[in-house]
Coordinates of C-alpha atoms in Angstrom, one line a residue:
Chain M
M1 CA 0.0 0.0 0.0
K2 CA 2.7 2.4 1.0
K3 CA 4.7 1.5 -2.2
L4 CA 1.6 2.2 -4.3
L5 CA 1.1 5.5 -2.6
A6 CA 4.7 6.4 -3.2
I7 CA 4.4 5.5 -6.9
L8 CA 1.3 7.6 -7.2
L9 CA 2.9 10.6 -5.6
A10 CA 6.1 10.2 -7.6
T11 CA 4.0 10.1 -10.8
M12 CA 2.2 13.3 -9.7
L13 CA 5.5 15.0 -8.9
V14 CA 6.8 14.2 -12.4
L15 CA 3.5 15.5 -13.9
A16 CA 3.8 18.6 -11.8
M17 CA 7.3 19.3 -12.9
A18 CA 6.5 18.6 -16.5
G19 CA 3.6 21.0 -16.3
S20 CA 5.6 23.7 -14.8
A21 CA 8.4 23.3 -17.3
M22 CA 5.9 23.4 -20.2
A23 CA 4.2 26.5 -18.9
E24 CA 7.4 28.5 -19.0
G25 CA 8.1 28.5 -22.8
G26 CA 8.2 31.7 -24.7
T27 CA 7.0 30.4 -28.0
R28 CA 3.5 30.7 -29.4
K29 CA 1.3 27.8 -28.3
V30 CA -1.2 26.1 -30.5
F31 CA -3.8 23.5 -29.4
F32 CA -4.8 20.8 -31.9
T33 CA -7.7 18.5 -31.4
N34 CA -7.5 15.6 -33.9
A35 CA -10.8 13.8 -34.2
F36 CA -9.2 10.6 -35.4
Y37 CA -5.9 10.7 -33.6
T38 CA -5.4 6.9 -33.8
A39 CA -6.4 6.5 -37.5
P40 CA -3.4 5.4 -39.6
F41 CA -3.6 8.6 -41.7
C42 CA -3.3 10.8 -38.6
D43 CA 0.0 9.5 -37.4
P44 CA 2.0 11.1 -40.2
L45 CA -0.3 14.1 -40.2
N46 CA 0.4 14.7 -36.5
N47 CA 4.1 14.2 -37.0
A48 CA 4.2 16.6 -40.0
A49 CA 2.2 19.2 -38.1
T50 CA 4.5 18.9 -35.1
A51 CA 7.7 19.2 -37.1
Y52 CA 6.3 22.1 -39.2
A53 CA 5.2 23.9 -36.0
Q54 CA 8.6 23.5 -34.5
E55 CA 10.3 24.9 -37.6
N56 CA 8.1 27.9 -37.3
G57 CA 8.5 28.5 -33.6
V58 CA 5.2 27.2 -32.5
E59 CA 4.6 24.7 -29.7
L60 CA 1.9 22.3 -30.7
T61 CA -0.1 20.2 -28.3
I62 CA -2.2 17.5 -29.9
V63 CA -5.0 15.7 -28.2
D64 CA -7.3 12.9 -29.2
G65 CA -10.8 14.0 -30.1
Q66 CA -12.0 10.4 -30.0
G67 CA -14.2 10.9 -33.0
D68 CA -16.7 12.6 -30.9
A69 CA -17.8 16.2 -31.3
S70 CA -18.9 16.5 -27.6
V71 CA -15.4 15.5 -26.5
Q72 CA -13.9 18.0 -28.9
L73 CA -16.2 20.8 -27.6
D74 CA -15.0 20.1 -24.1
Q75 CA -11.4 20.0 -25.2
I76 CA -11.7 23.3 -27.0
K77 CA -13.5 25.0 -24.1
T78 CA -10.6 24.0 -21.9
A79 CA -8.0 25.1 -24.4
I80 CA -9.8 28.5 -24.7
D81 CA -9.7 28.8 -20.9
Q82 CA -6.0 28.0 -21.0
G83 CA -5.4 30.9 -23.3
Y84 CA -3.7 29.2 -26.2
D85 CA -2.5 31.5 -29.0
G86 CA -4.2 29.4 -31.7
I87 CA -6.3 26.3 -32.2
I88 CA -6.4 23.7 -34.9
Y89 CA -9.7 21.8 -35.1
F90 CA -10.0 18.6 -37.1
P91 CA -13.8 18.0 -36.9
A92 CA -15.2 14.6 -36.1
D93 CA -18.3 15.5 -38.2
A94 CA -19.6 18.5 -39.9
E95 CA -23.0 18.5 -38.2
G96 CA -21.5 18.5 -34.7
S97 CA -19.2 21.4 -35.6
I98 CA -21.8 24.2 -35.3
T99 CA -21.5 24.7 -31.6
I100 CA -17.7 24.3 -31.7
V101 CA -17.3 26.9 -34.4
N102 CA -19.6 29.3 -32.6
T103 CA -17.6 28.7 -29.4
L104 CA -14.3 29.3 -31.3
N105 CA -15.7 32.5 -32.9
E106 CA -16.8 33.8 -29.5
S107 CA -13.4 33.1 -28.0
G108 CA -11.6 35.5 -30.4
I109 CA -8.7 33.0 -30.6
P110 CA -7.4 32.5 -34.2
Y111 CA -8.0 29.0 -35.5
A112 CA -7.8 26.7 -38.4
I113 CA -10.1 23.9 -39.6
I114 CA -8.2 20.9 -40.9
D115 CA -9.1 17.8 -43.0
S116 CA -12.9 17.8 -42.7
R117 CA -15.3 20.6 -43.4
V118 CA -17.5 22.2 -40.9
D119 CA -21.3 22.5 -41.3
A120 CA -22.4 24.8 -44.1
S121 CA -24.4 27.0 -41.7
V122 CA -21.1 28.2 -40.1
A123 CA -18.7 27.6 -43.0
D124 CA -18.7 31.4 -43.9
T125 CA -17.7 32.4 -40.4
I126 CA -14.4 30.6 -40.2
Y127 CA -10.8 31.8 -40.8
G128 CA -10.2 29.0 -43.3
F129 CA -9.9 25.3 -44.0
A130 CA -6.8 23.2 -44.8
G131 CA -7.6 19.9 -46.5
P132 CA -8.5 18.2 -49.7
D133 CA -11.6 18.4 -51.9
N134 CA -13.2 15.1 -50.9
I135 CA -15.9 15.2 -53.5
Q136 CA -13.3 15.8 -56.2
M137 CA -11.2 12.9 -54.8
G138 CA -14.2 10.7 -55.0
E139 CA -14.9 11.8 -58.5
A140 CA -11.3 11.0 -59.5
G141 CA -11.8 7.5 -58.1
G142 CA -15.2 7.2 -59.9
Q143 CA -13.7 8.4 -63.2
A144 CA -10.9 5.8 -62.9
C145 CA -13.6 3.1 -62.3
V146 CA -15.5 4.2 -65.4
D147 CA -12.4 4.4 -67.6
L148 CA -11.0 1.1 -66.4
L149 CA -14.2 -0.9 -66.6
G150 CA -14.9 0.5 -70.0
E151 CA -18.0 -0.4 -72.0
E152 CA -18.4 -3.7 -70.4
G153 CA -18.9 -2.2 -67.0
G154 CA -18.8 -4.4 -63.9
K155 CA -19.5 -4.9 -60.2
V156 CA -18.0 -2.6 -57.6
V157 CA -17.2 -3.0 -53.9
C158 CA -16.9 0.2 -51.9
M159 CA -15.0 0.2 -48.6
M160 CA -15.9 3.5 -47.1
G161 CA -14.4 5.4 -44.3
A162 CA -15.9 5.9 -40.8
A163 CA -19.7 6.6 -40.9
G164 CA -20.7 10.1 -40.5
T165 CA -17.4 11.7 -41.4
D166 CA -17.0 14.4 -44.0
P167 CA -14.3 12.5 -46.0
A168 CA -16.3 9.3 -46.1
T169 CA -19.5 11.0 -47.0
N170 CA -18.1 13.2 -49.7
R171 CA -15.6 10.7 -51.2
Q172 CA -18.5 8.3 -51.7
Q173 CA -20.7 11.1 -53.0
G174 CA -18.1 12.0 -55.5
F175 CA -17.6 8.4 -56.6
V176 CA -21.3 7.9 -57.0
N177 CA -21.7 11.1 -58.9
I178 CA -19.6 9.6 -61.6
V179 CA -20.5 5.9 -61.6
S180 CA -24.2 6.5 -61.3
Q181 CA -24.2 7.9 -64.8
H182 CA -23.3 4.4 -66.1
D183 CA -25.9 1.7 -66.0
N184 CA -23.4 -1.0 -66.6
I185 CA -21.7 -0.3 -63.3
E186 CA -23.3 -1.9 -60.2
I187 CA -22.3 -1.2 -56.7
I188 CA -22.8 -4.6 -54.9
Y189 CA -21.3 -3.7 -51.5
A190 CA -20.8 -0.3 -49.8
E191 CA -20.1 -0.4 -46.1
N192 CA -18.4 2.0 -43.7
V193 CA -15.2 0.8 -42.0
E194 CA -15.3 1.9 -38.4
G195 CA -12.5 4.2 -37.3
W196 CA -10.8 3.8 -40.8
D197 CA -9.3 0.7 -39.2
T198 CA -7.1 -1.6 -41.2
A199 CA -8.1 -4.7 -39.2
I200 CA -11.8 -3.9 -39.5
A201 CA -11.4 -3.4 -43.2
M202 CA -9.7 -6.8 -43.5
S203 CA -12.5 -8.4 -41.6
Q204 CA -15.2 -6.7 -43.7
M205 CA -13.3 -7.8 -46.9
Q206 CA -13.4 -11.3 -45.6
D207 CA -17.2 -11.0 -45.4
V208 CA -17.2 -9.7 -49.0
I209 CA -15.1 -12.7 -50.1
T210 CA -17.4 -15.1 -48.3
R211 CA -20.4 -13.6 -50.0
F212 CA -19.1 -12.8 -53.5
G213 CA -15.9 -14.8 -53.9
D214 CA -14.0 -12.8 -56.5
D215 CA -17.0 -11.9 -58.5
Y216 CA -16.4 -8.2 -58.6
D217 CA -14.3 -6.0 -60.9
F218 CA -13.4 -2.9 -59.0
I219 CA -12.7 -2.0 -55.3
W220 CA -13.0 1.6 -54.2
C221 CA -11.2 2.2 -50.9
H222 CA -11.6 5.5 -49.1
D223 CA -8.0 5.4 -47.9
D224 CA -4.9 3.3 -48.0
G225 CA -5.3 2.1 -44.5
I226 CA -8.5 0.5 -45.6
Y227 CA -6.9 -0.7 -48.9
Q228 CA -4.2 -2.4 -46.8
G229 CA -6.9 -4.5 -45.0
V230 CA -8.6 -5.3 -48.2
H231 CA -5.4 -6.4 -49.9
Q232 CA -4.5 -8.6 -46.8
A233 CA -7.9 -10.3 -46.9
L234 CA -7.6 -11.0 -50.6
E235 CA -4.1 -12.3 -50.2
A236 CA -5.2 -14.5 -47.3
A237 CA -8.0 -15.9 -49.4
G238 CA -5.6 -16.7 -52.2
I239 CA -7.1 -14.2 -54.6
D240 CA -4.5 -12.5 -56.7
E241 CA -5.8 -9.1 -57.7
A242 CA -3.7 -9.0 -60.9
E243 CA -4.6 -12.5 -62.0
S244 CA -8.3 -12.3 -61.2
G245 CA -8.6 -8.9 -62.9
I246 CA -9.8 -7.1 -59.8
I247 CA -8.9 -3.4 -60.0
S248 CA -8.5 -1.4 -56.8
V249 CA -8.2 2.3 -56.4
G250 CA -7.7 4.0 -53.0
T251 CA -6.8 7.4 -51.7
G252 CA -3.8 8.5 -49.8
C253 CA -0.8 7.0 -51.5
N254 CA 0.9 5.7 -48.4
A255 CA 3.6 3.0 -48.4
A256 CA 1.1 0.1 -48.8
G257 CA -0.6 1.9 -51.7
V258 CA 2.7 2.7 -53.4
A259 CA 3.9 -0.9 -52.9
G260 CA 0.7 -2.1 -54.5
I261 CA 1.1 0.2 -57.4
R262 CA 4.7 -0.8 -58.0
G263 CA 3.8 -4.5 -57.5
G264 CA 1.2 -4.2 -60.2
Y265 CA -1.8 -5.4 -58.0
H266 CA -3.1 -1.9 -57.0
Y267 CA -4.1 0.4 -59.9
G268 CA -3.7 3.7 -58.2
D269 CA -4.4 6.2 -55.4
V270 CA -5.9 9.6 -55.4
L271 CA -3.2 11.5 -53.5
H272 CA -4.1 12.7 -50.1
S273 CA -0.9 13.8 -48.4
A274 CA -1.1 13.7 -44.6
K275 CA 2.2 15.6 -44.5
E276 CA 0.9 18.4 -46.8
E277 CA -2.3 18.6 -44.9
G278 CA -0.6 18.8 -41.5
Q279 CA 1.7 21.5 -42.8
L280 CA -1.1 23.5 -44.4
G281 CA -3.1 23.3 -41.2
V282 CA -0.3 24.7 -39.1
Q283 CA 0.4 27.4 -41.7
L284 CA -3.2 28.4 -41.8
C285 CA -3.2 28.7 -38.0
I286 CA 0.0 30.8 -38.1
D287 CA -1.5 33.1 -40.8
A288 CA -4.6 33.5 -38.6
M289 CA -2.5 34.3 -35.6
D290 CA -0.4 36.8 -37.7
G291 CA -3.6 38.5 -38.8
K292 CA -3.1 37.6 -42.5
V293 CA -6.3 35.6 -42.4
K294 CA -9.4 36.9 -40.6
P295 CA -12.7 35.4 -39.3
G296 CA -15.1 35.1 -42.2
D297 CA -12.4 34.9 -44.8
A298 CA -13.1 31.1 -45.1
V299 CA -9.9 30.6 -47.2
W300 CA -9.1 27.2 -48.5
Y301 CA -5.6 25.9 -48.2
K302 CA -6.2 23.1 -50.6
C303 CA -4.3 19.8 -50.7
S304 CA -3.3 18.6 -54.2
S305 CA -5.0 15.3 -55.2
P306 CA -3.9 13.9 -58.5
L307 CA -4.4 10.3 -59.4
V308 CA -1.1 8.4 -58.8
T309 CA -0.6 5.3 -60.9
I310 CA 2.4 3.4 -62.2
E311 CA 3.0 6.2 -64.7
N312 CA 3.8 8.8 -62.1
V313 CA 4.4 7.0 -58.9
D314 CA 8.0 8.0 -58.7
E315 CA 7.0 11.6 -58.5
F316 CA 4.8 11.0 -55.4
D317 CA 6.5 8.2 -53.6
G318 CA 7.0 9.2 -49.9
I319 CA 4.8 12.3 -49.9
G320 CA 1.5 10.5 -49.3
W321 CA 1.5 9.2 -45.7
Chain U
M1 CA -4.1 7.9 18.7
K2 CA -7.8 7.4 18.1
K3 CA -7.7 10.4 15.7
K4 CA -4.9 8.8 13.7
R5 CA -6.8 5.6 13.5
D6 CA -9.9 7.4 12.3
F7 CA -8.0 9.2 9.6
G8 CA -6.4 6.0 8.6
S9 CA -9.7 4.2 8.3
F10 CA -11.2 7.1 6.4
V11 CA -8.3 6.9 3.9
K12 CA -8.7 3.2 3.6
S13 CA -12.4 3.3 2.9
N14 CA -12.3 6.4 0.6
I15 CA -9.2 6.0 -1.6
I16 CA -11.0 7.7 -4.5
I17 CA -11.7 10.9 -2.4
V18 CA -8.1 10.9 -1.2
A19 CA -6.8 10.4 -4.7
L20 CA -9.1 13.1 -6.0
A21 CA -7.9 15.5 -3.4
V22 CA -4.2 14.7 -4.2
F23 CA -4.8 15.3 -7.9
V24 CA -6.7 18.5 -7.4
L25 CA -3.9 19.8 -5.2
L26 CA -1.2 18.8 -7.7
F27 CA -3.0 20.1 -10.8
S28 CA -3.7 23.3 -8.9
V29 CA 0.1 23.7 -8.4
S30 CA 1.2 22.5 -11.8
A31 CA -1.5 23.4 -14.3
K32 CA -2.1 27.1 -14.8
G33 CA -5.7 28.1 -14.3
F34 CA -6.8 24.7 -13.1
L35 CA -8.4 25.9 -9.9
T36 CA -10.6 28.6 -11.3
V37 CA -14.4 28.9 -11.4
N38 CA -14.3 28.7 -15.2
N39 CA -12.4 25.5 -15.2
I40 CA -14.3 23.8 -12.4
T41 CA -17.5 24.7 -14.3
N42 CA -15.9 23.2 -17.4
I43 CA -15.0 20.0 -15.6
L44 CA -18.6 19.7 -14.3
L45 CA -19.9 20.2 -17.8
Q46 CA -17.5 17.7 -19.3
I47 CA -18.7 14.9 -16.9
S48 CA -22.4 15.7 -17.0
T49 CA -23.7 14.1 -20.2
Y50 CA -22.0 10.7 -19.5
G51 CA -22.4 11.2 -15.8
I52 CA -26.2 11.2 -16.1
V53 CA -26.0 7.7 -17.7
A54 CA -23.4 6.6 -15.1
F55 CA -25.9 7.0 -12.3
A56 CA -28.5 4.9 -14.1
M57 CA -25.8 2.3 -14.9
T58 CA -24.9 2.3 -11.2
I59 CA -28.4 1.0 -10.4
S60 CA -27.9 -1.7 -13.1
I61 CA -24.6 -2.8 -11.8
I62 CA -25.7 -2.8 -8.2
G63 CA -28.7 -4.9 -9.4
G64 CA -26.2 -7.4 -10.9
E65 CA -26.5 -6.5 -14.6
F66 CA -24.9 -4.1 -17.1
D67 CA -25.9 -2.8 -20.5
L68 CA -23.6 -2.6 -23.5
S69 CA -26.2 -1.1 -25.8
V70 CA -26.3 2.4 -24.2
S71 CA -23.5 3.6 -26.5
S72 CA -25.4 2.7 -29.7
L73 CA -28.7 4.0 -28.1
M74 CA -27.1 7.4 -27.5
G75 CA -26.0 7.7 -31.1
F76 CA -29.3 6.6 -32.4
I77 CA -31.3 8.9 -30.2
T78 CA -29.2 11.9 -31.2
L79 CA -30.0 11.1 -34.8
L80 CA -33.7 10.5 -34.2
F81 CA -34.1 13.6 -32.1
T82 CA -32.5 15.9 -34.6
D83 CA -34.5 14.4 -37.5
L84 CA -37.8 14.4 -35.7
A85 CA -37.3 17.8 -34.3
K86 CA -36.9 19.1 -37.8
K87 CA -39.9 17.2 -39.2
A88 CA -42.4 17.2 -36.3
G89 CA -41.2 19.7 -33.7
V90 CA -39.2 19.6 -30.6
F91 CA -41.7 18.2 -28.1
P92 CA -43.0 15.3 -30.2
A93 CA -39.3 14.5 -30.9
I94 CA -38.5 14.5 -27.2
L95 CA -41.5 12.2 -26.4
V96 CA -40.7 9.7 -29.2
C97 CA -37.0 9.6 -28.1
L98 CA -37.9 9.0 -24.5
A99 CA -40.4 6.3 -25.6
V100 CA -37.7 4.6 -27.8
G101 CA -35.3 4.6 -24.8
L102 CA -37.9 3.1 -22.6
L103 CA -38.8 0.5 -25.2
T104 CA -35.2 -0.5 -25.8
G105 CA -34.7 -0.9 -22.0
L106 CA -37.9 -2.9 -21.8
L107 CA -36.8 -5.2 -24.6
N108 CA -33.4 -5.7 -22.9
G109 CA -35.0 -6.2 -19.6
L110 CA -37.6 -8.7 -20.8
M111 CA -35.0 -10.8 -22.5
V112 CA -32.7 -10.8 -19.5
S113 CA -35.4 -11.2 -16.8
R114 CA -38.1 -13.4 -18.4
L115 CA -36.1 -15.3 -21.0
K116 CA -33.1 -15.7 -18.6
M117 CA -30.8 -14.6 -21.4
N118 CA -27.3 -13.4 -20.5
A119 CA -27.2 -9.6 -20.3
F120 CA -23.8 -9.5 -22.0
V121 CA -25.2 -11.3 -25.1
V122 CA -28.5 -9.5 -25.1
T123 CA -27.1 -6.0 -24.8
L124 CA -24.3 -6.8 -27.2
G125 CA -26.9 -7.9 -29.8
M126 CA -29.0 -4.8 -29.0
M127 CA -25.9 -2.6 -29.4
M128 CA -25.3 -4.0 -32.9
F129 CA -29.1 -3.9 -33.8
I130 CA -29.4 -0.2 -32.8
K131 CA -26.2 0.8 -34.5
G132 CA -27.4 -0.9 -37.7
L133 CA -30.7 0.8 -37.3
A134 CA -29.0 4.2 -36.9
L135 CA -26.9 3.7 -40.0
T136 CA -29.9 2.6 -42.0
Y137 CA -32.0 5.5 -40.7
T138 CA -29.8 8.1 -42.2
G139 CA -27.5 6.1 -44.5
G140 CA -24.6 6.8 -42.1
R141 CA -25.0 10.6 -42.5
P142 CA -25.1 12.8 -39.4
N143 CA -28.0 15.2 -38.9
N144 CA -28.0 18.8 -37.8
F145 CA -30.7 20.8 -36.1
P146 CA -29.4 24.3 -35.6
N147 CA -31.9 25.6 -33.2
P148 CA -30.5 28.6 -31.3
A149 CA -33.0 28.4 -28.5
L150 CA -32.3 24.8 -27.7
N151 CA -28.6 25.3 -28.2
S152 CA -28.6 28.2 -25.7
F153 CA -30.6 26.2 -23.3
A154 CA -28.1 23.2 -23.4
N155 CA -25.0 25.4 -23.4
G156 CA -26.4 28.0 -20.9
S157 CA -26.3 28.0 -17.2
L158 CA -28.5 28.7 -14.2
L159 CA -26.9 30.2 -11.0
R160 CA -23.5 29.9 -12.8
I161 CA -24.0 26.1 -13.0
P162 CA -24.4 24.7 -16.6
T163 CA -27.9 23.5 -17.5
I164 CA -26.7 20.0 -18.3
T165 CA -24.8 19.9 -15.0
W166 CA -28.2 20.6 -13.3
F167 CA -29.5 17.5 -15.0
F168 CA -26.5 15.6 -13.7
L169 CA -26.9 16.8 -10.2
I170 CA -30.7 16.1 -10.2
T171 CA -30.1 12.6 -11.5
F172 CA -27.4 12.0 -8.9
L173 CA -29.7 13.1 -6.1
A174 CA -32.7 11.1 -7.4
V175 CA -30.6 7.9 -7.8
H176 CA -29.0 8.4 -4.4
L177 CA -32.4 8.9 -2.7
I178 CA -33.9 5.9 -4.5
L179 CA -31.0 3.6 -3.7
R180 CA -30.7 4.7 -0.1
Y181 CA -34.2 5.4 1.1
T182 CA -36.7 3.5 -0.9
R183 CA -37.9 -0.1 -0.9
F184 CA -37.0 -0.2 -4.6
G185 CA -33.4 0.7 -3.8
R186 CA -33.1 -1.9 -1.1
N187 CA -34.6 -4.6 -3.4
V188 CA -32.1 -3.6 -6.1
Y189 CA -29.3 -4.3 -3.7
A190 CA -30.9 -7.6 -2.6
T191 CA -31.4 -8.6 -6.3
G192 CA -27.8 -7.9 -7.2
G193 CA -26.3 -9.3 -4.0
N194 CA -27.9 -12.7 -4.1
P195 CA -31.0 -13.2 -6.3
T196 CA -31.8 -16.6 -4.8
V197 CA -32.0 -15.2 -1.3
A198 CA -33.8 -12.1 -2.5
R199 CA -36.4 -14.3 -4.2
M200 CA -36.8 -16.3 -1.0
A201 CA -37.3 -13.1 0.9
G202 CA -40.2 -12.2 -1.4
V203 CA -38.5 -9.9 -3.8
N204 CA -39.8 -10.0 -7.4
V205 CA -36.3 -10.4 -8.8
E206 CA -37.5 -10.5 -12.4
F207 CA -39.4 -7.2 -12.1
Y208 CA -36.3 -5.5 -10.6
K209 CA -34.0 -6.9 -13.2
M210 CA -36.3 -5.6 -15.9
M211 CA -36.6 -2.2 -14.3
L212 CA -32.8 -1.8 -14.2
F213 CA -32.8 -1.8 -18.0
V214 CA -35.9 0.3 -18.4
I215 CA -34.4 3.1 -16.2
L216 CA -31.1 2.9 -18.0
G217 CA -32.8 3.1 -21.5
F218 CA -34.9 6.1 -20.4
V219 CA -32.0 8.0 -18.7
T220 CA -29.7 7.3 -21.8
S221 CA -32.4 8.9 -24.0
V222 CA -32.5 12.0 -21.7
S223 CA -28.7 12.3 -21.9
A224 CA -28.7 11.8 -25.7
I225 CA -31.4 14.5 -26.2
L226 CA -29.3 16.9 -24.1
M227 CA -26.2 16.0 -26.2
S228 CA -28.1 16.7 -29.4
M229 CA -29.3 20.1 -28.1
R230 CA -25.7 20.9 -27.0
L231 CA -24.2 20.1 -30.3
S232 CA -27.2 21.0 -32.5
A233 CA -26.5 17.7 -34.2
G234 CA -27.0 13.9 -34.2
N235 CA -24.5 11.3 -35.3
V236 CA -24.2 7.5 -34.9
L237 CA -20.7 8.1 -33.5
Y238 CA -21.9 10.1 -30.6
G239 CA -21.5 8.2 -27.3
S240 CA -19.5 5.5 -29.0
D241 CA -17.2 5.3 -25.9
L242 CA -20.1 5.8 -23.5
T243 CA -20.3 2.3 -22.0
M244 CA -16.6 2.1 -21.2
S245 CA -16.3 5.6 -19.9
V246 CA -19.4 5.2 -17.6
I247 CA -18.2 1.8 -16.3
A248 CA -14.8 3.2 -15.6
G249 CA -16.3 6.0 -13.5
I250 CA -18.4 3.5 -11.6
V251 CA -15.7 1.0 -10.9
I252 CA -13.1 3.6 -10.0
G253 CA -15.7 5.0 -7.6
G254 CA -15.7 1.6 -5.8
T255 CA -19.0 0.0 -7.0
S256 CA -18.4 -3.7 -7.4
M257 CA -19.1 -5.2 -10.8
A258 CA -20.3 -8.3 -9.0
G259 CA -23.4 -6.5 -7.9
G260 CA -25.1 -6.0 -4.5
S261 CA -22.9 -3.1 -3.4
G262 CA -22.0 0.4 -4.4
S263 CA -23.7 3.8 -4.4
A264 CA -24.5 6.9 -6.5
V265 CA -22.1 8.8 -4.2
R266 CA -19.3 6.5 -5.2
T267 CA -20.1 7.0 -8.8
F268 CA -20.2 10.7 -8.3
W269 CA -16.6 10.7 -7.0
G270 CA -15.4 8.2 -9.6
T271 CA -16.9 10.3 -12.4
L272 CA -15.5 13.5 -11.0
F273 CA -12.1 11.9 -10.5
I274 CA -12.0 10.9 -14.2
G275 CA -13.1 14.4 -15.2
V276 CA -10.4 16.0 -13.1
L277 CA -7.7 13.7 -14.4
F278 CA -8.6 14.2 -18.1
N279 CA -8.9 18.0 -17.7
G280 CA -5.8 18.3 -15.6
L281 CA -3.7 16.3 -18.1
Q282 CA -4.9 18.4 -21.0
R283 CA -4.1 21.5 -19.0
L284 CA -0.6 20.2 -18.5
E285 CA -0.2 20.2 -22.3
I286 CA 0.8 16.6 -22.5
Q287 CA 0.6 15.0 -25.9
A288 CA -2.4 12.6 -26.5
S289 CA -0.4 9.4 -26.6
W290 CA 1.3 10.2 -23.2
Q291 CA -2.0 11.3 -21.8
D292 CA -3.5 7.8 -22.5
V293 CA -0.5 6.1 -20.9
I294 CA -0.7 8.3 -17.8
K295 CA -4.5 8.0 -17.5
G296 CA -4.4 4.2 -17.8
A297 CA -1.6 3.9 -15.3
I298 CA -3.3 6.2 -12.7
L299 CA -6.6 4.4 -13.1
I300 CA -5.0 1.0 -12.6
M301 CA -3.1 2.3 -9.5
V302 CA -6.2 3.8 -7.9
I303 CA -8.3 0.7 -8.5
S304 CA -5.4 -1.5 -7.2
M305 CA -5.2 0.5 -4.0
D306 CA -8.9 0.3 -3.5
T307 CA -8.9 -3.5 -4.1
I308 CA -5.9 -4.0 -1.8
M309 CA -7.7 -2.0 0.9
A310 CA -10.9 -4.0 0.5
Q311 CA -9.0 -7.3 0.6
R312 CA -7.2 -6.3 3.8
K313 CA -10.5 -5.3 5.4
V314 CA -12.0 -8.7 4.6
R315 CA -8.9 -10.5 5.9
K316 CA -9.0 -8.5 9.1
T317 CA -12.6 -9.2 9.6
I318 CA -12.0 -13.0 9.1
V319 CA -9.1 -13.0 11.6
R320 CA -11.2 -11.1 14.1
D321 CA -14.1 -13.5 13.7

């Protein structure tokens, strides 16, 4: 008992010292609530944002928004109370962002929205948004699907991102915008992958294989973490994507996506660079703190999103995530 | 000497209160602005939505059962409320949501009490069913309902205490009084402690088992409606960590998962402890990954101390007897 108490007190002492040390810095401090902190995409995003912040004399504190707008609202209220110089907000969902954006606007603290858009009702009040055009990304995937399946058309499996998130909703919307114009293309499966989790994606793909075998022609994955799970499931089932003629397109262009493209079993990825996005998010926040961007400007620091295939993979290798 | 012994026995029986006091003290010293009215209000607000459910779950756990479906129910109700409020008005939406909560609880309760099904299996199945229903209802899309009046109500305060915290305090008081001073409360303890003996003593165990779930379903709906009002939105993701967060607060407070013991007061302290810990760590500006490590370690330590104390108490009683 005494030992446990001693450990508890020692931990507290370390925390207290750490807290005191951190409070003494002279640099500008920015708070970043990342809705999907543990998603594979967010690890390089967090690292890139931290590194870019350091290069620019900003001390960045990142917390896990747990995919929950109410958690993020609480975190942001605490951050406002702490007096941060700037805030970066990666929304869990657009609809839940209304109260949070209003709270941020009332606080007067400069802020940046990153990755996912806020609700349209408050979109005009923000400083700006750093992220991709998810609808355009989905349309690029849809166009690849139409072009590759050609006149014969075919069956499509859609492995979507976490339900209710802006990227998942809009990437699918963009994809459907294009493929729905072609009667010869049939979406036979479209399910959300909880938490954009590779293991869950693998498990869901195993279900697809159980139901449909390899009787589909195209797989649309909302990111490369999901694609990785899909590929592993196919591999485990002994289905060779190249041999069976299954074409897959994802987004992101991470190491797994690039390996697939180079290996000839993954057609391509619509680029979504976590590094670029992290850097743009921090830059937007810096510009807001410097007064270069003002509330209501609603500027868009847009991530580039070309389709990366074997033709141009060398150009983009290592800049995805 | 007697005073020393009294203090010692207080510490041994109230580890959570002592730990809370230690943490409040240390965060006050190390985290700037921790002990301010604003931050205390913030902490109370942060624990309120889930805290309301925690008290109802305390009744269930004391009664020997628990419910995994509350997390999905919360997400579904937030969607249902925002959708119906837009289509049919706020009051019909509230009534329907409360009815759905009651009905869900009733179904869980009937399956556990009348069909003698295992609560884990029943509520796990219900969790999946409701989540599927929520995803089907809106096709995975979140809903918004930007109603300034409701939003101001949920984010407002009365006598400097946030509105939602009033709901939390009223639920706490009601559950405390029910458990401590009513026959219903005594029978819940008896049901959870030893259902066979309770039955022999004339307690209608099946009825009480059923009511545990009914109350929990109803209270979860209330909490979900408040969350929707606070965020002006509904999303299947809301409350996804509700079950685990709530059970953590209950267990850390000292209520036994085995049933038959515990109290609303213990849950109050446990929930407050978690709120203080999470808020304090954020204020110390520790990165999310380290926050999780520290939170986990501290929770294990506090529960270990409590368990060791309880075991020693039992051993001493046996030796004395």
